[in-house]
XYZ file of C-alpha atoms in Angstrom:
158
model
C -51.039 -16.279 -17.760
C -49.707 -19.205 -15.489
C -51.385 -22.670 -15.196
C -53.293 -21.889 -12.322
C -54.711 -18.531 -13.605
C -55.851 -20.437 -16.412
C -57.525 -22.918 -14.427
C -59.150 -20.278 -12.464
C -60.520 -18.416 -15.641
C -64.224 -19.972 -16.171
C -65.607 -20.813 -19.775
C -68.299 -18.942 -21.128
C -69.846 -17.955 -24.397
C -68.120 -15.203 -25.023
C -64.395 -16.207 -23.059
C -63.048 -17.046 -26.766
C -63.199 -12.949 -26.844
C -60.155 -12.736 -24.219
C -57.835 -15.138 -26.471
C -55.317 -13.922 -28.619
C -55.962 -14.937 -31.958
C -52.377 -16.950 -32.926
C -53.022 -18.661 -36.535
C -54.212 -15.837 -38.601
C -52.689 -15.449 -41.907
C -50.878 -11.748 -42.847
C -52.809 -10.168 -46.049
C -50.029 -7.836 -47.537
C -52.893 -6.224 -49.432
C -55.310 -4.650 -47.331
C -57.585 -3.255 -50.274
C -58.063 -6.840 -51.468
C -58.775 -8.286 -48.214
C -61.461 -5.243 -47.426
C -62.960 -6.123 -50.970
C -63.129 -10.006 -50.060
C -64.746 -9.405 -46.463
C -67.205 -6.749 -47.868
C -68.299 -9.379 -50.769
C -68.437 -12.228 -47.783
C -71.082 -10.192 -45.516
C -73.213 -9.937 -48.443
C -73.524 -13.641 -48.979
C -76.285 -15.521 -47.622
C -75.473 -17.826 -44.560
C -74.504 -21.472 -45.007
C -76.734 -22.586 -42.043
C -79.817 -20.702 -41.305
C -80.886 -19.767 -37.777
C -84.044 -22.156 -37.680
C -81.962 -24.987 -38.767
C -79.579 -24.348 -35.580
C -82.643 -24.118 -33.445
C -83.711 -27.274 -34.660
C -80.947 -29.197 -34.026
C -80.126 -27.742 -30.761
C -83.649 -29.552 -30.116
C -82.580 -32.616 -31.318
C -79.541 -33.004 -29.683
C -81.428 -32.703 -26.051
C -82.830 -35.668 -27.363
C -79.583 -37.329 -28.034
C -78.271 -36.010 -24.573
C -81.324 -37.894 -23.007
C -80.632 -40.967 -25.040
C -83.745 -40.695 -27.246
C -81.600 -40.290 -30.475
C -78.688 -41.015 -31.844
C -76.143 -38.221 -33.266
C -74.294 -39.418 -36.562
C -71.586 -36.819 -37.771
C -69.919 -37.323 -40.940
C -68.560 -35.522 -43.878
C -65.220 -35.024 -45.622
C -62.370 -32.515 -45.102
C -61.551 -31.484 -48.569
C -58.242 -30.093 -48.660
C -58.156 -28.338 -51.640
C -60.690 -26.865 -53.700
C -60.008 -29.475 -56.949
C -60.759 -31.887 -54.648
C -64.445 -30.285 -53.589
C -67.138 -31.123 -56.132
C -70.863 -31.731 -56.485
C -70.166 -35.611 -56.779
C -68.205 -36.280 -53.839
C -70.558 -34.195 -51.964
C -73.244 -36.490 -52.732
C -71.268 -39.653 -52.659
C -70.562 -38.781 -49.339
C -74.173 -37.785 -48.569
C -75.095 -41.433 -49.601
C -72.873 -43.169 -47.544
C -74.116 -41.076 -44.514
C -77.732 -41.661 -45.379
C -77.181 -45.596 -45.724
C -75.080 -45.828 -42.803
C -77.657 -43.932 -40.704
C -80.272 -45.951 -41.690
C -77.977 -49.225 -40.374
C -77.738 -47.304 -37.176
C -81.877 -46.491 -36.916
C -81.984 -50.455 -37.593
C -79.679 -51.028 -34.925
C -80.209 -48.829 -32.211
C -83.667 -48.332 -32.338
C -83.620 -44.489 -32.275
C -83.965 -41.585 -34.655
C -80.625 -40.551 -35.972
C -79.544 -37.082 -35.836
C -77.499 -36.852 -39.328
C -74.892 -33.896 -39.146
C -72.463 -33.443 -42.177
C -69.060 -31.279 -42.318
C -68.380 -30.804 -45.976
C -65.223 -28.894 -47.136
C -63.999 -27.704 -43.805
C -60.214 -27.764 -44.608
C -59.714 -24.728 -46.781
C -57.810 -22.911 -44.402
C -55.435 -24.727 -42.024
C -53.449 -23.425 -39.054
C -50.090 -23.732 -38.425
C -47.274 -24.023 -36.006
C -44.826 -21.892 -38.069
C -45.518 -18.778 -40.240
C -42.746 -20.298 -42.409
C -40.964 -23.130 -44.268
C -37.852 -23.849 -45.418
C -36.646 -26.141 -48.493
C -33.111 -26.315 -49.902
C -32.458 -22.894 -48.141
C -35.317 -20.813 -49.183
C -37.823 -19.847 -46.920
C -41.305 -18.706 -47.513
C -44.551 -18.293 -45.862
C -46.077 -21.636 -44.843
C -49.003 -23.216 -46.886
C -52.268 -22.257 -44.799
C -55.127 -23.640 -47.425
C -56.656 -22.866 -50.612
C -58.334 -19.734 -48.980
C -55.292 -18.296 -48.289
C -52.679 -19.237 -50.270
C -51.302 -21.937 -52.697
C -49.375 -25.309 -52.158
C -47.046 -24.729 -54.588
C -43.711 -23.740 -53.031
C -42.795 -20.346 -54.849
C -43.044 -16.883 -53.722
C -46.317 -16.130 -55.886
C -48.175 -18.912 -54.615
C -47.095 -18.554 -50.864
C -48.379 -14.872 -51.068
C -51.610 -14.405 -49.191
C -55.015 -14.296 -51.679
C -58.163 -13.829 -49.987
C -59.867 -12.847 -53.110
């Protein structure tokens, strides 16, 4: 598409479906991938529909100047960095900050936390080269491992 054609395309809730996904990892073992996807489909959602509806109403108040939106959290880069103590400490700081904001702004504070959002990483290149050796790029702990060797860089959805 040319720039003019892109400008003409209107955004809609489903417009993303027209786009090509460019940053997807290639999984070389479809059986393991499908087994992992099947297991994930059985998991409970991380956020429930009622929470989303409640947040929507509260965000409307923020848009009208009747509340303050406070977003915070942590982008844990590896599974090793993500543990209950770090989440608890981050949450404690967010609560303390929201109390200060409530007092200073004289408005209710809508707290939105983002925890461990960086387990998968988009990359501009599918591969990286070090000392003449080319391997798949590290795409985050949920896809492969950061060690620079062929086994670590193999995609593993399990």
